[in-house]
Amino acid sequence: MVTANVSQGPSFSESFYTSLNEMANGRRIRTCLQCGTCSGVCPFGYVMDFPPSRMIAALRAGVFDKVLKSDTIWMCVSCYACTEICPSQIPLTAALMTRAKEEMLLAGKVPAELQDALESSQRYGNPLGESPRKRALWAKGIEPEITILGKAKQPVDVLWFVGDYPSYHPRVHLTSRALARVFNALGMDFGILGPEECSDGDSQRLAGERGLFELLAEKNGRAFARYEFNEIVTSDPHAFNALKHEYPALGISYPVRHYTEFLTERLDQLKPLLRKEVPARVTFHDPCYLGRANGLYEEPRALLSAIPGLKLVEMYHTRETSLCCGGGGGGMWLDGFQWKKAHTRLSEWRVREAVAAGADILAVACPYELPRFEDAAKMVKEAGQLIVKDIAELLAEAMEL
Ligand code: SF4
Ligand code: SF4
């Protein structure tokens, strides 16, 4: 077993090591083989001064302060690719990268666009800086009307945790409306928190703002406690990840599923409603926080395969090796910074892969991805007529809703 060089007395590296030891499986960092696989698989590893394996080498050498002098840690999009591939099963994304970002925040070394998103999250309860009062506006006009728990004051079977982008982003609204129509067609008894819902906080946590994450989680936890429901379903893999793995440590514990998981369990009920053919070659982009972080690979594909006329094709990077859209872990709020460093966008790489797979439609199941891939498709010449759609939109189309 290799240990940190602490022969010159207490150092920053030593205290950083100690803090990692306190995290789940954090001690495994000492089993690093220095194989470099993590750095090789990292989509932005080539522009990082200290990709994961070099960070660990710096930690061992007792010079971790050098890592924090570089700002390229902000190229990490928390995609879990390094964690997935590490032969020593070191929690690189959850422990090493997130702790390093926490130190950067403490030192005040934060790109301005990320700082703005964090301040908006603190002030308004969402990174877009929108008013909480507008959180349910997307649902206006849907029939039957969507139950807002604070108004209806009645128990529901399912609490739909909608999420930030599905609530506020004009393009992602369409996905929320499609999913609401699918839920209604299935006769589900569901409601939303509307103005009482705030950001799940997971991306803020992964960007190093643990305190802000806890504040947002506790606010959501208090809202959950006001109502009666049996389970939570969410349209956002980041919210799913937070509610499943992070909220329980704060005493906020409810059964939770991503909507693709929830609907797959109702395929028998759903299939007879999928009457209209969608004659297209569709490729599915595995979101990092549905796939690598939570192992849900088959459910989205089962839903797509149930649509008549649809042919599923796979991209080169698929399932465990899926290529991040670039939006996770704060990446959504670091586009300008990352463009300056890398002069490329991960979303554009992914659009090229969808084209190479011969797809007409790039299907997604994460609200970050829709606007990212649509923007990327406009920038990639060979994207031609490639369309980006959420699985919920494709289901609604096949159900003629
Ligand atoms: S992949 Fe794992 S074992 Fe290999 S260098 Fe990275 S952290 Fe170390
Ligand atoms: S989580 Fe993704 S972006 Fe971050 S270091 Fe690991 S592979 Fe690179």
PDB file of N, CA, C and O and ligand atoms in Angstrom, residues 38-39 41-45 48 50-52 55 73 75-83 92-94 97 101 288-289 292 324 346, ligand 2:
ATOM      1  N   CYS A  38      -7.856   6.305 -16.034  1.00  0.00           N
ATOM      2  CA  CYS A  38      -8.848   7.349 -15.722  1.00  0.00           C
ATOM      3  C   CYS A  38      -8.586   8.603 -16.547  1.00  0.00           C
ATOM      4  O   CYS A  38      -9.512   9.198 -17.113  1.00  0.00           O
ATOM      5  N   SER A  39      -7.314   8.979 -16.639  1.00  0.00           N
ATOM      6  CA  SER A  39      -6.973  10.197 -17.379  1.00  0.00           C
ATOM      7  C   SER A  39      -7.175   9.989 -18.874  1.00  0.00           C
ATOM      8  O   SER A  39      -7.578  10.904 -19.593  1.00  0.00           O
ATOM      9  N   VAL A  41      -9.449   8.052 -20.278  1.00  0.00           N
ATOM     10  CA  VAL A  41     -10.863   7.982 -20.653  1.00  0.00           C
ATOM     11  C   VAL A  41     -11.581   9.315 -20.418  1.00  0.00           C
ATOM     12  O   VAL A  41     -12.660   9.551 -20.969  1.00  0.00           O
ATOM     13  N   CYS A  42     -10.982  10.194 -19.629  1.00  0.00           N
ATOM     14  CA  CYS A  42     -11.622  11.473 -19.299  1.00  0.00           C
ATOM     15  C   CYS A  42     -11.808  12.312 -20.575  1.00  0.00           C
ATOM     16  O   CYS A  42     -10.842  12.560 -21.302  1.00  0.00           O
ATOM     17  N   PRO A  43     -13.040  12.749 -20.869  1.00  0.00           N
ATOM     18  CA  PRO A  43     -13.258  13.453 -22.139  1.00  0.00           C
ATOM     19  C   PRO A  43     -12.477  14.758 -22.260  1.00  0.00           C
ATOM     20  O   PRO A  43     -12.178  15.209 -23.367  1.00  0.00           O
ATOM     21  N   PHE A  44     -12.153  15.388 -21.130  1.00  0.00           N
ATOM     22  CA  PHE A  44     -11.366  16.618 -21.176  1.00  0.00           C
ATOM     23  C   PHE A  44      -9.985  16.426 -20.541  1.00  0.00           C
ATOM     24  O   PHE A  44      -9.288  17.402 -20.254  1.00  0.00           O
ATOM     25  N   GLY A  45      -9.592  15.146 -20.311  1.00  0.00           N
ATOM     26  CA  GLY A  45      -8.300  14.868 -19.662  1.00  0.00           C
ATOM     27  C   GLY A  45      -7.133  15.523 -20.381  1.00  0.00           C
ATOM     28  O   GLY A  45      -6.176  15.966 -19.765  1.00  0.00           O
ATOM     29  N   MET A  48      -6.512  19.017 -19.156  1.00  0.00           N
ATOM     30  CA  MET A  48      -6.339  19.239 -17.717  1.00  0.00           C
ATOM     31  C   MET A  48      -4.848  19.211 -17.367  1.00  0.00           C
ATOM     32  O   MET A  48      -4.134  18.302 -17.787  1.00  0.00           O
ATOM     33  N   PHE A  50      -3.926  18.631 -14.414  1.00  0.00           N
ATOM     34  CA  PHE A  50      -3.890  17.495 -13.485  1.00  0.00           C
ATOM     35  C   PHE A  50      -5.140  16.637 -13.670  1.00  0.00           C
ATOM     36  O   PHE A  50      -6.115  16.764 -12.939  1.00  0.00           O
ATOM     37  N   PRO A  51      -5.124  15.744 -14.685  1.00  0.00           N
ATOM     38  CA  PRO A  51      -6.228  14.779 -14.771  1.00  0.00           C
ATOM     39  C   PRO A  51      -6.134  13.824 -13.568  1.00  0.00           C
ATOM     40  O   PRO A  51      -5.140  13.857 -12.831  1.00  0.00           O
ATOM     41  N   PRO A  52      -7.165  12.982 -13.315  1.00  0.00           N
ATOM     42  CA  PRO A  52      -7.232  12.261 -12.043  1.00  0.00           C
ATOM     43  C   PRO A  52      -5.950  11.543 -11.612  1.00  0.00           C
ATOM     44  O   PRO A  52      -5.523  11.672 -10.465  1.00  0.00           O
ATOM     45  N   MET A  55      -3.474  13.925 -10.358  1.00  0.00           N
ATOM     46  CA  MET A  55      -3.882  14.489  -9.069  1.00  0.00           C
ATOM     47  C   MET A  55      -3.456  13.557  -7.936  1.00  0.00           C
ATOM     48  O   MET A  55      -2.943  13.999  -6.901  1.00  0.00           O
ATOM     49  N   ILE A  73      -9.203  22.012 -13.162  1.00  0.00           N
ATOM     50  CA  ILE A  73     -10.133  21.113 -12.462  1.00  0.00           C
ATOM     51  C   ILE A  73     -11.569  21.394 -12.925  1.00  0.00           C
ATOM     52  O   ILE A  73     -12.425  20.504 -12.953  1.00  0.00           O
ATOM     53  N   MET A  75     -12.566  21.709 -15.756  1.00  0.00           N
ATOM     54  CA  MET A  75     -12.898  20.980 -16.988  1.00  0.00           C
ATOM     55  C   MET A  75     -13.609  19.670 -16.667  1.00  0.00           C
ATOM     56  O   MET A  75     -14.149  19.024 -17.555  1.00  0.00           O
ATOM     57  N   CYS A  76     -13.584  19.272 -15.402  1.00  0.00           N
ATOM     58  CA  CYS A  76     -14.253  18.019 -15.009  1.00  0.00           C
ATOM     59  C   CYS A  76     -15.766  18.218 -15.028  1.00  0.00           C
ATOM     60  O   CYS A  76     -16.293  19.094 -14.347  1.00  0.00           O
ATOM     61  N   VAL A  77     -16.453  17.375 -15.812  1.00  0.00           N
ATOM     62  CA  VAL A  77     -17.912  17.480 -15.935  1.00  0.00           C
ATOM     63  C   VAL A  77     -18.621  16.399 -15.104  1.00  0.00           C
ATOM     64  O   VAL A  77     -19.796  16.104 -15.328  1.00  0.00           O
ATOM     65  N   SER A  78     -17.887  15.816 -14.159  1.00  0.00           N
ATOM     66  CA  SER A  78     -18.453  14.816 -13.223  1.00  0.00           C
ATOM     67  C   SER A  78     -19.194  13.701 -13.951  1.00  0.00           C
ATOM     68  O   SER A  78     -20.284  13.296 -13.545  1.00  0.00           O
ATOM     69  N   CYS A  79     -18.559  13.185 -15.023  1.00  0.00           N
ATOM     70  CA  CYS A  79     -19.283  12.238 -15.888  1.00  0.00           C
ATOM     71  C   CYS A  79     -19.177  10.793 -15.451  1.00  0.00           C
ATOM     72  O   CYS A  79     -19.803   9.920 -16.045  1.00  0.00           O
ATOM     73  N   TYR A  80     -18.367  10.512 -14.453  1.00  0.00           N
ATOM     74  CA  TYR A  80     -18.209   9.152 -13.920  1.00  0.00           C
ATOM     75  C   TYR A  80     -17.457   8.204 -14.855  1.00  0.00           C
ATOM     76  O   TYR A  80     -17.374   7.015 -14.578  1.00  0.00           O
ATOM     77  N   ALA A  81     -16.913   8.693 -15.979  1.00  0.00           N
ATOM     78  CA  ALA A  81     -16.193   7.785 -16.887  1.00  0.00           C
ATOM     79  C   ALA A  81     -14.942   7.241 -16.205  1.00  0.00           C
ATOM     80  O   ALA A  81     -14.615   6.059 -16.330  1.00  0.00           O
ATOM     81  N   CYS A  82     -14.234   8.097 -15.452  1.00  0.00           N
ATOM     82  CA  CYS A  82     -13.017   7.645 -14.763  1.00  0.00           C
ATOM     83  C   CYS A  82     -13.359   6.634 -13.668  1.00  0.00           C
ATOM     84  O   CYS A  82     -12.693   5.611 -13.509  1.00  0.00           O
ATOM     85  N   THR A  83     -14.429   6.917 -12.932  1.00  0.00           N
ATOM     86  CA  THR A  83     -14.844   6.037 -11.842  1.00  0.00           C
ATOM     87  C   THR A  83     -15.237   4.672 -12.391  1.00  0.00           C
ATOM     88  O   THR A  83     -14.889   3.631 -11.825  1.00  0.00           O
ATOM     89  N   LEU A  92     -13.477   8.267  -7.844  1.00  0.00           N
ATOM     90  CA  LEU A  92     -12.809   9.479  -8.340  1.00  0.00           C
ATOM     91  C   LEU A  92     -13.771  10.654  -8.479  1.00  0.00           C
ATOM     92  O   LEU A  92     -13.470  11.766  -8.041  1.00  0.00           O
ATOM     93  N   THR A  93     -14.947  10.402  -9.080  1.00  0.00           N
ATOM     94  CA  THR A  93     -15.880  11.516  -9.327  1.00  0.00           C
ATOM     95  C   THR A  93     -16.468  12.019  -8.007  1.00  0.00           C
ATOM     96  O   THR A  93     -16.419  13.214  -7.709  1.00  0.00           O
ATOM     97  N   ALA A  94     -17.024  11.072  -7.227  1.00  0.00           N
ATOM     98  CA  ALA A  94     -17.750  11.464  -6.014  1.00  0.00           C
ATOM     99  C   ALA A  94     -16.823  12.007  -4.932  1.00  0.00           C
ATOM    100  O   ALA A  94     -17.209  12.909  -4.186  1.00  0.00           O
ATOM    101  N   MET A  97     -12.618  14.347  -7.230  1.00  0.00           N
ATOM    102  CA  MET A  97     -12.889  15.536  -8.046  1.00  0.00           C
ATOM    103  C   MET A  97     -13.785  16.525  -7.282  1.00  0.00           C
ATOM    104  O   MET A  97     -13.570  17.739  -7.318  1.00  0.00           O
ATOM    105  N   LYS A 101     -12.912  20.354  -6.054  1.00  0.00           N
ATOM    106  CA  LYS A 101     -13.715  21.527  -6.435  1.00  0.00           C
ATOM    107  C   LYS A 101     -14.145  22.305  -5.190  1.00  0.00           C
ATOM    108  O   LYS A 101     -14.207  23.546  -5.220  1.00  0.00           O
ATOM    109  N   CYS A 288     -25.197  10.393 -18.051  1.00  0.00           N
ATOM    110  CA  CYS A 288     -24.218   9.886 -17.067  1.00  0.00           C
ATOM    111  C   CYS A 288     -24.895   9.481 -15.760  1.00  0.00           C
ATOM    112  O   CYS A 288     -24.513   8.497 -15.138  1.00  0.00           O
ATOM    113  N   TYR A 289     -25.916  10.256 -15.336  1.00  0.00           N
ATOM    114  CA  TYR A 289     -26.507  10.009 -14.010  1.00  0.00           C
ATOM    115  C   TYR A 289     -27.679   9.041 -14.040  1.00  0.00           C
ATOM    116  O   TYR A 289     -28.241   8.729 -12.995  1.00  0.00           O
ATOM    117  N   ARG A 292     -24.084   5.416 -15.983  1.00  0.00           N
ATOM    118  CA  ARG A 292     -22.929   5.052 -15.150  1.00  0.00           C
ATOM    119  C   ARG A 292     -23.186   5.212 -13.657  1.00  0.00           C
ATOM    120  O   ARG A 292     -22.790   4.380 -12.854  1.00  0.00           O
ATOM    121  N   CYS A 324     -20.217  11.945 -22.229  1.00  0.00           N
ATOM    122  CA  CYS A 324     -20.988  12.983 -21.524  1.00  0.00           C
ATOM    123  C   CYS A 324     -21.430  14.096 -22.487  1.00  0.00           C
ATOM    124  O   CYS A 324     -20.705  14.442 -23.420  1.00  0.00           O
ATOM    125  N   LEU A 346     -18.298  18.863 -25.918  1.00  0.00           N
ATOM    126  CA  LEU A 346     -18.591  17.429 -25.878  1.00  0.00           C
ATOM    127  C   LEU A 346     -19.890  17.135 -26.623  1.00  0.00           C
ATOM    128  O   LEU A 346     -20.025  16.096 -27.263  1.00  0.00           O
TER     129      LEU A 346
HETATM  130  S1  SF4 B   2     -15.661  12.631 -13.816  1.00  0.00           S
HETATM  131 FE1  SF4 B   2     -15.452  12.674 -16.067  1.00  0.00          FE
HETATM  132  S2  SF4 B   2     -14.680  14.730 -16.535  1.00  0.00           S
HETATM  133 FE2  SF4 B   2     -14.349  14.394 -14.319  1.00  0.00          FE
HETATM  134  S3  SF4 B   2     -12.264  13.603 -14.184  1.00  0.00           S
HETATM  135 FE3  SF4 B   2     -13.636  11.816 -14.290  1.00  0.00          FE
HETATM  136  S4  SF4 B   2     -13.706  11.322 -16.492  1.00  0.00           S
HETATM  137 FE4  SF4 B   2     -12.884  13.411 -16.302  1.00  0.00          FE
END
